[in-house]
Amino acid sequence: MIYHVPALLEESIDGLNIRPDGIYVDVTFGGGGHSVEILRRLKTGRLIAFDQDADAVINVPTDKKFLFLNQNFRFLSNNLRFNKIKSLDGLIADLGVSFHQFDEPERGFTFRQNAPLDMRMNKSGKVTAAKLLNTLDEKSLADIFYKFGELTNSRRIAKEIVLARMVKPLTTVNVIIDAIGKIAPYRQEHKFYAKVFQALRIAVNHEIDYLKEMLEQALAVLKPGGRLVIITYHSLEDRVVKNFIRTGNFDGEEKKDFYGNLETPFRIINRKGITPDEIELSFNNRARSARLRIAEKIR
Ligand SMILES: C[S@@+](CC[C@H](N)C(=O)[O-])C[C@H]1O[C@@H](n2cnc3c(N)ncnc32)[C@H](O)[C@@H]1O
């Protein structure tokens, strides 16, 4: 089975503007598609890769320039300090889940196959989707569906879940689909379930909080002229990245200096972001929601 097919491979690695002697980080190693392309362009430089999923270890290349860390990228600065790396020429993040995680039924990331409701990217994490579904109060559940799934009927979904779990615990994909099936919009059931699952996955893995932590640390550790290259897969993530690149904060609040110039730590390389072209989608349709943003640290 294929572990992963990297999205926007050439565009993202070109965006790193690789110096053959530079130091780079890939914070989402996965199947290693982006890492291998970075290594190909390095001569004396180094690449440090992170992945919180221990399964990714099987893809680690043998290369003296490469170091793999089975760590969450929220610990970026600590790990770099530990490895005596003071600054970076570039960092790439290709967010979300790998095909491998999605396609392994027992990991519970997809509504298309019955499995335990797990959804942890790090299998030693304590909180699974089942745990959230069976223990959170109705309001907290509604907040998850509203904030992370952008679902307008979030309260109704939470209500159905709380009613269903009074009958039996929600432990598998089929049980939750049964619980919310009756409120799925007609002919848009799959889209609806995908959003519900996305919301749960983001909550289980703290994806938005950890993305913000990593971006702040990336800014601190990038050299002036260093590149930040991020691929996102949904609007929530993309908004966080876009605001941060544009303004240096997550609310997108513009701060101007004495002369009225926007104070931003980055020069934006591509204003609208890059999305896959038809050729890429013809062999990798799963990249259809990918959006690549590239920025260069100014100071
Ligand atoms: C879309 S895949 C990356 C695929 C990779 N670029 C490739 O070419 O094969 C995302 C990977 O990032 C990892 N990941 C997501 N969030 C993470 C985090 N906070 N810390 C470390 N790894 C994370 C996931 O476990 C997954 O393997």
Short mmCIF file of C-alpha atoms and ligand atoms in Angstrom, two decimals:
data_model
loop_
_atom_site.label_atom_id
_atom_site.label_comp_id
_atom_site.label_asym_id
_atom_site.label_seq_id
_atom_site.Cartn_x
_atom_site.Cartn_y
_atom_site.Cartn_z
CA MET A 1 0.00 0.00 0.00
CA ILE A 2 1.26 3.51 -0.83
CA TYR A 3 2.18 5.43 2.34
CA HIS A 4 1.55 8.88 0.85
CA VAL A 5 1.74 10.90 -2.37
CA PRO A 6 3.20 14.35 -1.65
CA ALA A 7 1.10 17.35 -2.70
CA LEU A 8 2.55 20.29 -4.62
CA LEU A 9 6.00 18.70 -4.45
CA GLU A 10 7.98 20.82 -6.93
CA GLU A 11 6.21 24.05 -6.04
CA SER A 12 6.75 23.65 -2.31
CA ILE A 13 10.41 22.61 -2.48
CA ASP A 14 11.15 25.35 -5.02
CA GLY A 15 9.51 27.68 -2.49
CA LEU A 16 12.14 26.74 0.10
CA ASN A 17 14.75 28.24 -2.21
CA ILE A 18 17.23 25.60 -1.09
CA ARG A 19 20.85 26.48 -0.49
CA PRO A 20 22.97 23.33 -0.85
CA ASP A 21 24.67 24.06 2.48
CA GLY A 22 21.54 25.20 4.34
CA ILE A 23 19.72 23.79 7.35
CA TYR A 24 16.10 22.82 6.80
CA VAL A 25 13.25 21.30 8.77
CA ASP A 26 10.32 19.23 7.52
CA VAL A 27 7.89 19.19 10.46
CA THR A 28 5.48 16.69 8.83
CA PHE A 29 7.68 13.90 7.48
CA GLY A 30 4.92 11.30 6.78
CA GLY A 31 5.94 9.23 3.77
CA GLY A 32 9.01 11.44 3.32
CA GLY A 33 8.12 12.70 -0.16
CA HIS A 34 9.01 16.31 0.58
CA SER A 35 12.04 15.36 2.68
CA VAL A 36 13.56 13.21 -0.06
CA GLU A 37 13.28 16.06 -2.53
CA ILE A 38 14.96 18.45 -0.07
CA LEU A 39 17.79 15.94 0.49
CA ARG A 40 18.27 15.67 -3.26
CA ARG A 41 18.96 19.41 -3.42
CA LEU A 42 21.32 19.53 -0.42
CA LYS A 43 25.08 19.00 -0.63
CA THR A 44 26.60 19.77 2.74
CA GLY A 45 23.43 21.00 4.42
CA ARG A 46 21.16 19.20 6.88
CA LEU A 47 17.54 18.21 7.13
CA ILE A 48 15.74 17.53 10.40
CA ALA A 49 12.30 15.95 10.12
CA PHE A 50 9.51 15.60 12.67
CA ASP A 51 6.51 13.30 12.76
CA GLN A 52 4.46 12.46 15.80
CA ASP A 53 3.30 9.20 14.24
CA ALA A 54 5.80 6.40 14.95
CA ASP A 55 4.59 4.58 11.79
CA ALA A 56 6.46 7.19 9.70
CA VAL A 57 9.79 5.70 10.84
CA ILE A 58 9.56 3.04 8.12
CA ASN A 59 10.09 5.79 5.51
CA VAL A 60 13.29 7.22 6.98
CA PRO A 61 16.04 7.37 4.32
CA THR A 62 19.61 6.44 5.09
CA ASP A 63 21.43 9.68 4.57
CA LYS A 64 24.04 11.33 6.80
CA LYS A 65 22.46 14.71 6.17
CA PHE A 66 19.15 13.54 7.69
CA LEU A 67 17.81 13.30 11.23
CA PHE A 68 14.32 11.99 12.06
CA LEU A 69 12.60 12.92 15.30
CA ASN A 70 9.45 11.06 16.35
CA GLN A 71 8.09 14.20 18.00
CA ASN A 72 5.22 16.62 17.85
CA PHE A 73 6.22 19.76 15.96
CA ARG A 74 4.98 21.86 18.87
CA PHE A 75 8.33 20.99 20.44
CA LEU A 76 10.25 22.44 17.48
CA SER A 77 12.52 24.86 19.36
CA ASN A 78 13.33 22.46 22.20
CA ASN A 79 14.36 19.76 19.77
CA LEU A 80 16.46 22.12 17.67
CA ARG A 81 18.19 23.44 20.77
CA PHE A 82 18.84 19.89 21.94
CA ASN A 83 20.45 19.15 18.57
CA LYS A 84 22.49 22.38 18.75
CA ILE A 85 20.74 24.02 15.80
CA LYS A 86 20.45 27.76 16.29
CA SER A 87 18.73 28.92 13.13
CA LEU A 88 17.11 27.62 9.96
CA ASP A 89 17.21 28.46 6.26
CA GLY A 90 13.75 27.05 5.75
CA LEU A 91 10.88 25.07 7.22
CA ILE A 92 8.15 23.11 5.47
CA ALA A 93 4.87 21.83 6.94
CA ASP A 94 2.45 19.70 4.93
CA LEU A 95 -0.40 19.60 7.42
CA GLY A 96 -3.14 17.10 8.12
CA VAL A 97 -3.10 13.33 7.82
CA SER A 98 -1.16 11.01 5.52
CA PHE A 99 -2.86 8.51 3.18
CA HIS A 100 -1.46 5.82 5.44
CA GLN A 101 -3.26 7.20 8.49
CA PHE A 102 -6.44 7.70 6.52
CA ASP A 103 -6.38 4.29 4.85
CA GLU A 104 -5.62 2.18 7.91
CA PRO A 105 -9.18 1.40 9.02
CA GLU A 106 -8.28 0.75 12.65
CA ARG A 107 -7.10 4.36 13.08
CA GLY A 108 -10.66 5.58 12.66
CA PHE A 109 -9.95 8.72 10.60
CA THR A 110 -12.53 8.00 7.92
CA PHE A 111 -16.29 7.59 8.02
CA ARG A 112 -16.06 5.24 5.03
CA GLN A 113 -14.95 2.20 7.03
CA ASN A 114 -16.18 0.88 10.35
CA ALA A 115 -13.47 1.02 13.01
CA PRO A 116 -12.91 2.15 16.59
CA LEU A 117 -13.24 5.94 16.88
CA ASP A 118 -9.57 6.63 17.54
CA MET A 119 -8.15 9.44 15.32
CA ARG A 120 -4.93 9.93 17.29
CA MET A 121 -1.97 10.76 15.05
CA ASN A 122 0.26 9.86 17.96
CA LYS A 123 -0.88 6.43 19.07
CA SER A 124 0.43 6.97 22.58
CA GLY A 125 -1.78 10.05 23.05
CA LYS A 126 -4.34 9.68 25.83
CA VAL A 127 -7.47 11.09 24.23
CA THR A 128 -9.29 9.36 21.38
CA ALA A 129 -12.32 10.61 19.45
CA ALA A 130 -14.44 8.06 21.36
CA LYS A 131 -13.30 9.55 24.64
CA LEU A 132 -14.32 13.05 23.55
CA LEU A 133 -17.67 11.85 22.21
CA ASN A 134 -18.52 9.95 25.38
CA THR A 135 -17.30 12.39 28.01
CA LEU A 136 -17.61 16.00 26.82
CA ASP A 137 -20.73 17.95 27.70
CA GLU A 138 -23.15 18.97 24.97
CA LYS A 139 -21.90 22.55 24.71
CA SER A 140 -18.25 21.52 24.36
CA LEU A 141 -19.19 19.04 21.63
CA ALA A 142 -21.18 21.69 19.79
CA ASP A 143 -18.20 24.05 20.00
CA ILE A 144 -15.95 21.44 18.38
CA PHE A 145 -18.34 20.94 15.45
CA TYR A 146 -18.84 24.67 15.04
CA LYS A 147 -15.22 25.76 15.37
CA PHE A 148 -13.41 22.91 13.68
CA GLY A 149 -16.02 21.64 11.21
CA GLU A 150 -17.68 25.00 10.48
CA LEU A 151 -20.99 23.12 10.80
CA THR A 152 -23.98 25.40 11.21
CA ASN A 153 -26.11 22.69 12.87
CA SER A 154 -23.42 22.00 15.47
CA ARG A 155 -25.85 22.17 18.42
CA ARG A 156 -28.18 19.64 16.85
CA ILE A 157 -25.27 17.27 16.17
CA ALA A 158 -24.12 17.54 19.78
CA LYS A 159 -27.66 16.91 20.99
CA GLU A 160 -28.03 13.73 18.90
CA ILE A 161 -24.68 12.49 20.19
CA VAL A 162 -25.64 13.05 23.81
CA LEU A 163 -28.98 11.27 23.26
CA ALA A 164 -27.31 8.34 21.49
CA ARG A 165 -24.66 7.81 24.14
CA MET A 166 -27.37 7.43 26.80
CA VAL A 167 -28.35 4.23 24.98
CA LYS A 168 -24.83 2.89 24.34
CA PRO A 169 -21.31 4.31 24.26
CA LEU A 170 -20.17 5.74 20.93
CA THR A 171 -17.13 3.62 20.23
CA THR A 172 -17.17 2.91 16.51
CA VAL A 173 -17.57 4.76 13.23
CA ASN A 174 -20.86 3.00 12.45
CA VAL A 175 -22.38 3.91 15.80
CA ILE A 176 -21.73 7.63 15.35
CA ILE A 177 -22.96 7.53 11.75
CA ASP A 178 -26.17 5.94 13.06
CA ALA A 179 -26.46 8.62 15.72
CA ILE A 180 -26.17 11.60 13.36
CA GLY A 181 -27.39 9.99 10.12
CA LYS A 182 -30.90 11.36 10.53
CA ILE A 183 -29.71 14.97 10.51
CA ALA A 184 -27.30 14.59 7.58
CA PRO A 185 -28.42 16.90 4.74
CA TYR A 186 -30.05 14.98 1.89
CA ARG A 187 -27.54 14.05 -0.85
CA GLN A 188 -24.78 15.82 1.04
CA GLU A 189 -24.31 13.10 3.60
CA HIS A 190 -20.66 12.44 2.75
CA LYS A 191 -19.71 16.09 2.91
CA PHE A 192 -21.46 16.35 6.26
CA TYR A 193 -19.76 13.26 7.74
CA ALA A 194 -16.40 14.45 6.39
CA LYS A 195 -16.81 17.73 8.28
CA VAL A 196 -17.90 15.99 11.48
CA PHE A 197 -14.86 13.71 11.26
CA GLN A 198 -12.56 16.61 10.42
CA ALA A 199 -13.78 18.48 13.50
CA LEU A 200 -13.20 15.50 15.77
CA ARG A 201 -9.75 14.86 14.31
CA ILE A 202 -8.70 18.48 14.83
CA ALA A 203 -9.92 18.36 18.44
CA VAL A 204 -8.27 15.02 19.25
CA ASN A 205 -4.91 16.19 17.88
CA HIS A 206 -5.15 19.87 18.97
CA GLU A 207 -4.27 20.71 15.40
CA ILE A 208 -4.97 24.42 15.42
CA ASP A 209 -3.29 25.16 18.76
CA TYR A 210 -0.20 23.16 17.88
CA LEU A 211 0.00 24.75 14.43
CA LYS A 212 0.04 28.18 16.08
CA GLU A 213 2.72 27.10 18.56
CA MET A 214 4.87 25.75 15.75
CA LEU A 215 4.47 28.87 13.57
CA GLU A 216 5.58 31.16 16.39
CA GLN A 217 8.63 29.01 17.05
CA ALA A 218 9.38 28.83 13.32
CA LEU A 219 9.41 32.61 13.10
CA ALA A 220 11.82 32.82 16.02
CA VAL A 221 14.23 30.27 14.59
CA LEU A 222 14.23 31.22 10.89
CA LYS A 223 17.16 33.32 9.67
CA PRO A 224 16.40 36.62 7.96
CA GLY A 225 15.79 35.52 4.35
CA GLY A 226 14.72 32.05 5.58
CA ARG A 227 11.64 30.53 3.99
CA LEU A 228 8.40 29.33 5.56
CA VAL A 229 6.48 26.92 3.32
CA ILE A 230 3.11 25.63 4.50
CA ILE A 231 0.55 23.40 2.78
CA THR A 232 -2.93 23.46 4.33
CA TYR A 233 -6.01 21.36 3.57
CA HIS A 234 -8.95 23.35 4.91
CA SER A 235 -9.94 26.97 5.35
CA LEU A 236 -9.49 27.00 9.11
CA GLU A 237 -5.83 26.03 8.88
CA ASP A 238 -5.27 28.25 5.89
CA ARG A 239 -6.68 31.29 7.71
CA VAL A 240 -4.26 30.77 10.60
CA VAL A 241 -1.29 30.56 8.22
CA LYS A 242 -2.44 33.43 6.02
CA ASN A 243 -2.99 35.79 8.97
CA PHE A 244 0.33 34.86 10.54
CA ILE A 245 2.30 35.42 7.36
CA ARG A 246 0.55 38.70 6.63
CA THR A 247 0.57 40.28 10.08
CA GLY A 248 2.70 38.14 12.41
CA ASN A 249 -0.38 37.34 14.55
CA PHE A 250 -3.28 34.91 14.25
CA ASP A 251 -6.13 37.40 14.26
CA GLY A 252 -4.81 39.15 11.18
CA GLU A 253 -4.67 42.41 13.14
CA GLU A 254 -2.64 44.88 11.11
CA LYS A 255 -0.07 46.94 12.99
CA LYS A 256 1.54 49.91 11.28
CA ASP A 257 4.82 51.60 12.09
CA PHE A 258 5.34 55.35 12.54
CA TYR A 259 5.38 55.86 8.75
CA GLY A 260 2.18 53.88 8.20
CA ASN A 261 3.92 50.79 6.80
CA LEU A 262 2.46 47.41 7.72
CA GLU A 263 4.65 45.79 10.35
CA THR A 264 5.06 42.22 9.24
CA PRO A 265 7.87 39.78 9.88
CA PHE A 266 7.44 38.19 6.43
CA ARG A 267 7.66 39.06 2.77
CA ILE A 268 4.82 37.20 1.09
CA ILE A 269 6.03 35.24 -1.93
CA ASN A 270 2.64 34.16 -3.25
CA ARG A 271 -0.31 36.28 -2.21
CA LYS A 272 -3.16 33.93 -3.04
CA GLY A 273 -1.43 30.66 -2.42
CA ILE A 274 -0.75 27.91 -4.95
CA THR A 275 -3.22 25.08 -5.57
CA PRO A 276 -2.61 21.85 -7.52
CA ASP A 277 -3.04 22.05 -11.29
CA GLU A 278 -5.10 19.64 -13.39
CA ILE A 279 -2.11 17.44 -14.15
CA GLU A 280 -1.40 16.88 -10.46
CA LEU A 281 -5.07 16.26 -9.70
CA SER A 282 -5.25 13.70 -12.51
CA PHE A 283 -2.90 11.41 -10.57
CA ASN A 284 -3.51 12.66 -7.03
CA ASN A 285 -7.08 13.80 -6.54
CA ARG A 286 -6.61 13.73 -2.77
CA ALA A 287 -4.51 16.87 -3.12
CA ARG A 288 -7.59 18.80 -4.31
CA SER A 289 -7.95 20.94 -1.20
CA ALA A 290 -4.23 21.66 -0.80
CA ARG A 291 -3.10 25.28 -0.68
CA LEU A 292 0.54 26.27 -0.52
CA ARG A 293 1.73 29.50 1.09
CA ILE A 294 5.33 30.68 0.91
CA ALA A 295 6.86 33.54 2.88
CA GLU A 296 10.34 34.85 3.58
CA LYS A 297 11.40 36.15 6.95
CA ILE A 298 12.35 39.81 6.71
CA ARG A 299 14.07 40.52 10.02
C1 LIG B 1 0.07 15.14 4.94
S1 LIG B 1 1.17 14.14 5.87
C2 LIG B 1 2.75 14.66 5.32
C3 LIG B 1 3.19 13.92 4.10
C4 LIG B 1 4.62 14.19 3.68
N1 LIG B 1 4.83 15.56 3.33
C5 LIG B 1 5.00 13.29 2.52
O1 LIG B 1 5.42 13.81 1.49
O2 LIG B 1 4.86 12.08 2.64
C6 LIG B 1 1.11 14.87 7.46
C7 LIG B 1 2.00 14.18 8.48
O3 LIG B 1 2.24 15.11 9.52
C8 LIG B 1 2.17 14.48 10.76
N2 LIG B 1 1.76 15.47 11.73
C9 LIG B 1 0.60 16.17 11.77
N3 LIG B 1 0.57 17.00 12.82
C10 LIG B 1 1.78 16.85 13.45
C11 LIG B 1 2.36 17.44 14.61
N4 LIG B 1 1.70 18.33 15.35
N5 LIG B 1 3.62 17.07 14.94
C12 LIG B 1 4.29 16.15 14.20
N6 LIG B 1 3.78 15.53 13.13
C13 LIG B 1 2.53 15.89 12.75
C14 LIG B 1 1.16 13.37 10.57
O4 LIG B 1 1.39 12.33 11.50
C15 LIG B 1 1.40 12.94 9.12
O5 LIG B 1 2.29 11.87 9.04
#
